[in-house]
Short mmCIF file of C-alpha atoms in Angstrom, two decimals:
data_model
loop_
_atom_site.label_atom_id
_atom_site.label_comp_id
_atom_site.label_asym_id
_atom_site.label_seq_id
_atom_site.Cartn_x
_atom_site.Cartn_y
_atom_site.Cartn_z
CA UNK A 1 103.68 93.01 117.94
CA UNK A 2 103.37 89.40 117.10
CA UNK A 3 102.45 89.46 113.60
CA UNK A 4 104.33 87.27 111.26
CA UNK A 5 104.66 88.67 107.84
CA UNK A 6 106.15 85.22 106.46
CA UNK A 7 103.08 83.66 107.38
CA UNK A 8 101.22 85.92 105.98
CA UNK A 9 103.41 86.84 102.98
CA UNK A 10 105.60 84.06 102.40
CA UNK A 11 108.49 85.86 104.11
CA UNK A 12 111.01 85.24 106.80
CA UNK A 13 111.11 88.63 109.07
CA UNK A 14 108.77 88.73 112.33
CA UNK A 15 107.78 91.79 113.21
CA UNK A 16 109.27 91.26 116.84
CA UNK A 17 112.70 90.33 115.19
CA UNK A 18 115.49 92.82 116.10
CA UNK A 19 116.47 95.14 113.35
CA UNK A 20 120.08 95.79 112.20
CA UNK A 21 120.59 98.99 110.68
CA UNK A 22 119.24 97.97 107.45
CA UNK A 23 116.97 96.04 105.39
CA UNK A 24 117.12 95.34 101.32
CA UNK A 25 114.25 93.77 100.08
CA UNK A 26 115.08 92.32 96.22
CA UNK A 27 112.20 90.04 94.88
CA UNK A 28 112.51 89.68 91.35
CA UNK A 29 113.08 85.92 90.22
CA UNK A 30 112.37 84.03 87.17
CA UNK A 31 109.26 83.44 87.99
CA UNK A 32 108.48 87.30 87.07
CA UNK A 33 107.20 87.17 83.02
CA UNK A 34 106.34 90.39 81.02
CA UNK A 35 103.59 90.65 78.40
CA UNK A 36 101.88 92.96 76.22
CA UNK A 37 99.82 95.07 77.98
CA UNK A 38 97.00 94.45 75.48
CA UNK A 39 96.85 90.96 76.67
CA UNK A 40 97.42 91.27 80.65
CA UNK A 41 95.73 89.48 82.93
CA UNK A 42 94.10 91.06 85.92
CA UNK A 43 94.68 87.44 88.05
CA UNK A 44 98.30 87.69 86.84
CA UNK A 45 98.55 91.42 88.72
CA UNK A 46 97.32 89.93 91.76
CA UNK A 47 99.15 86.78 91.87
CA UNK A 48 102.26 89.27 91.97
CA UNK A 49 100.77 92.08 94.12
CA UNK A 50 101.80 90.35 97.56
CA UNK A 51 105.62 89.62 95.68
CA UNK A 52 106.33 92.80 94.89
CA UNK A 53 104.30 95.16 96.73
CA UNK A 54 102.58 93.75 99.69
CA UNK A 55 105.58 92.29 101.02
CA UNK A 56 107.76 95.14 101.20
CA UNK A 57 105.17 97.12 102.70
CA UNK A 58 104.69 94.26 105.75
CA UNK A 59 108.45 94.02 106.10
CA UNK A 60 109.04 97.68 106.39
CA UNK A 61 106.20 98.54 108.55
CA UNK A 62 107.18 95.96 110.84
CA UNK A 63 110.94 97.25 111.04
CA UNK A 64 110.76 100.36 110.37
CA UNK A 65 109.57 101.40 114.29
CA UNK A 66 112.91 100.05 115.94
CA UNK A 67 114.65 102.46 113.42
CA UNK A 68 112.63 105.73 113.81
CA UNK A 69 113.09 105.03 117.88
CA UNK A 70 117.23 104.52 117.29
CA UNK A 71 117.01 107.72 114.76
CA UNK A 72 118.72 105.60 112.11
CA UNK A 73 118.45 102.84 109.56
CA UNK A 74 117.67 102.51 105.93
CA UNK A 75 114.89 100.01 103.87
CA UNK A 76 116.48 99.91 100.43
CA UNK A 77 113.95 98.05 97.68
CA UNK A 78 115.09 96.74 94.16
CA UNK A 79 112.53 97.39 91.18
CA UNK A 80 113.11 96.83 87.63
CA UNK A 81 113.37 99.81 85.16
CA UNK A 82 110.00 99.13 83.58
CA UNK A 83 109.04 100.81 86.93
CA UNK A 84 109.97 104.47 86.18
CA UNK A 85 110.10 103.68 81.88
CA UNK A 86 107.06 101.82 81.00
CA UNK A 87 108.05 100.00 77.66
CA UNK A 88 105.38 98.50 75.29
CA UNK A 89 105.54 94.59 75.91
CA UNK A 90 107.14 94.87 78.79
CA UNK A 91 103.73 95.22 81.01
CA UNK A 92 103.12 92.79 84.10
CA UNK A 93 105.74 93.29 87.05
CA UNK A 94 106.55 97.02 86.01
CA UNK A 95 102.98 97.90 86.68
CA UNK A 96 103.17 96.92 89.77
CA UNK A 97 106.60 97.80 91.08
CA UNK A 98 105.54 101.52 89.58
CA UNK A 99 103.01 101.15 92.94
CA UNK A 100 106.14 100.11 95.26
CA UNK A 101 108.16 102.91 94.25
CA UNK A 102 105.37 105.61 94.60
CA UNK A 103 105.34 103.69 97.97
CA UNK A 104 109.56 104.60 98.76
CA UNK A 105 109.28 107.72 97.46
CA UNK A 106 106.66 108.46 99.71
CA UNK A 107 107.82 106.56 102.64
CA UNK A 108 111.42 108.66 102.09
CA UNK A 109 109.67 111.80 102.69
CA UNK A 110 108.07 110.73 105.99
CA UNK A 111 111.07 109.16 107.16
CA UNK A 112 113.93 111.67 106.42
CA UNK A 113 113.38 114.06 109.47
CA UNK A 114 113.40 111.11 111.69
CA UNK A 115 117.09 109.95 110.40
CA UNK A 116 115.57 106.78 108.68
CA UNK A 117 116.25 106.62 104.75
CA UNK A 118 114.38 104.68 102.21
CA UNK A 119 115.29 104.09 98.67
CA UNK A 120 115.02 102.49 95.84
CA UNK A 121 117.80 100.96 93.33
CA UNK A 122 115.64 100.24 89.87
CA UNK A 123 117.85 97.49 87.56
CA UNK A 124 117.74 98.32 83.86
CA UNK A 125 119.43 94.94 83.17
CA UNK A 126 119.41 90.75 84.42
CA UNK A 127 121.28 90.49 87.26
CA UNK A 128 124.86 88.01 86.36
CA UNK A 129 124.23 84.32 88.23
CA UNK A 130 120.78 85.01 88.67
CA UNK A 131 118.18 82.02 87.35
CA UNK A 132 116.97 85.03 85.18
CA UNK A 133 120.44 85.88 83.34
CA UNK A 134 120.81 82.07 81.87
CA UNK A 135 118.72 83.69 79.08
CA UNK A 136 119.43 87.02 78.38
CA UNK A 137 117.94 87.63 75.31
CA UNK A 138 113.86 88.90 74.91
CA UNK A 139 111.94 88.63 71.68
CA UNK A 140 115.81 88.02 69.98
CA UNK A 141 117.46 91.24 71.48
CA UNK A 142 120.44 91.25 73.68
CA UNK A 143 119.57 92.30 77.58
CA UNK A 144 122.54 94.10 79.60
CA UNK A 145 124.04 91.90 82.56
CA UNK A 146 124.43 93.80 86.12
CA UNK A 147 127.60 92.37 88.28
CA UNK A 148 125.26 91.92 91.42
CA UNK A 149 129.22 92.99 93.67
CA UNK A 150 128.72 96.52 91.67
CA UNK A 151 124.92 96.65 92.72
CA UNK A 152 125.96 95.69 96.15
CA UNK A 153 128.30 98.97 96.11
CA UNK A 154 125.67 101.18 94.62
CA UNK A 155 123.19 100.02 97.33
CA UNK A 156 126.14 100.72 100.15
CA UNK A 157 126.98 104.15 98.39
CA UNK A 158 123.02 104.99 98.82
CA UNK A 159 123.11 103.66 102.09
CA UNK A 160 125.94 105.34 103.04
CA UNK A 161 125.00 108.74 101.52
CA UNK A 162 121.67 108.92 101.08
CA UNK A 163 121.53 111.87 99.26
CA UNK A 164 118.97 110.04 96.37
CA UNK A 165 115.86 108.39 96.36
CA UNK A 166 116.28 106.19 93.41
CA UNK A 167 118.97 104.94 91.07
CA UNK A 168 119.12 103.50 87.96
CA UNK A 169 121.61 100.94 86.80
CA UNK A 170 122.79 100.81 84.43
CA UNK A 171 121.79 103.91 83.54
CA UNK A 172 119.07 104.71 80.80
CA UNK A 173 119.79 107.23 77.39
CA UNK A 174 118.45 110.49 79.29
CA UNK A 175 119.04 109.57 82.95
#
């Protein structure tokens, strides 16, 4: 296969690359803005459909052959919350990481008799030293702050166990 997703997605993995036993795929910057969903843009969706939904698709497909032939490996994807808990004024990137985690959850099923895992860790916060945590406030409320070390261990621990889908950190009133 000689297809190169960064050419064609802006993203460094060929799909002839050798795979380690795992691959995290994390693409929310500050780039990312919310808005009302009264006053969403159609050419705002699909300037951030390749981001955050194309892209992992490409990456995965193109690894995830090398790990169903070994009979092990994982493809781990960060979304934000707004993904599972659509929130009014908080429309945009939620909308469509809601259509990359149908995607994982869907992709876990076909995977888990062939000893692959896929799964998704969904951040109800900024993540500390990010470019997005400098301002942690929206519309004048206070935004929780994830130590990205304590995702790191949350993304091993699913890794590791894989006994969940999907997380949430940290975690939502009624999770």
């Amino acid at each position: 296969m000689a297809a190169d997703v960064h050419q064609a997605f802006g993203v460094g993995v060929a799909a002839g690359d050798h795979v380690a036993d795992g691959r995290e795929y994390g693409p929310a910057n500050a780039s990312l803005t919310f808005t009302a969903a009264t006053t969403l843009e159609a050419a705002y969706l699909e300037r951030i459909v390749p981001l955050l939904l194309l892209t992992p698709v490409e990456i995965f497909r193109a690894v995830l052959p090398e790990m169903i032939e070994r009979g092990d490996g994982a493809v781990l994807m960060t979304t934000g919350a707004t993904a599972i808990q659509p929130m009014p004024y908080l429309s945009g990137p939620g909308v469509v990481m809601a259509a990359a985690r149908a995607y994982l959850h869907t992709l876990n099923g076909e995977l888990a008799d062939k000893g692959v895992y896929a799964g998704t860790l969904c951040v109800a916060a900024l993540i500390d030293r990010s470019e997005a945590a400098e301002d942690h406030t929206f519309d004048g409320q206070q935004l929780p702050i994830a130590d990205p070390d304590h995702l790191a261990d949350i993304y091993w621990d699913m890794y590791t166990r894989r006994d969940r889908i999907e997380q949430v950190h940290p975690a939502w009133p009624g999770q």
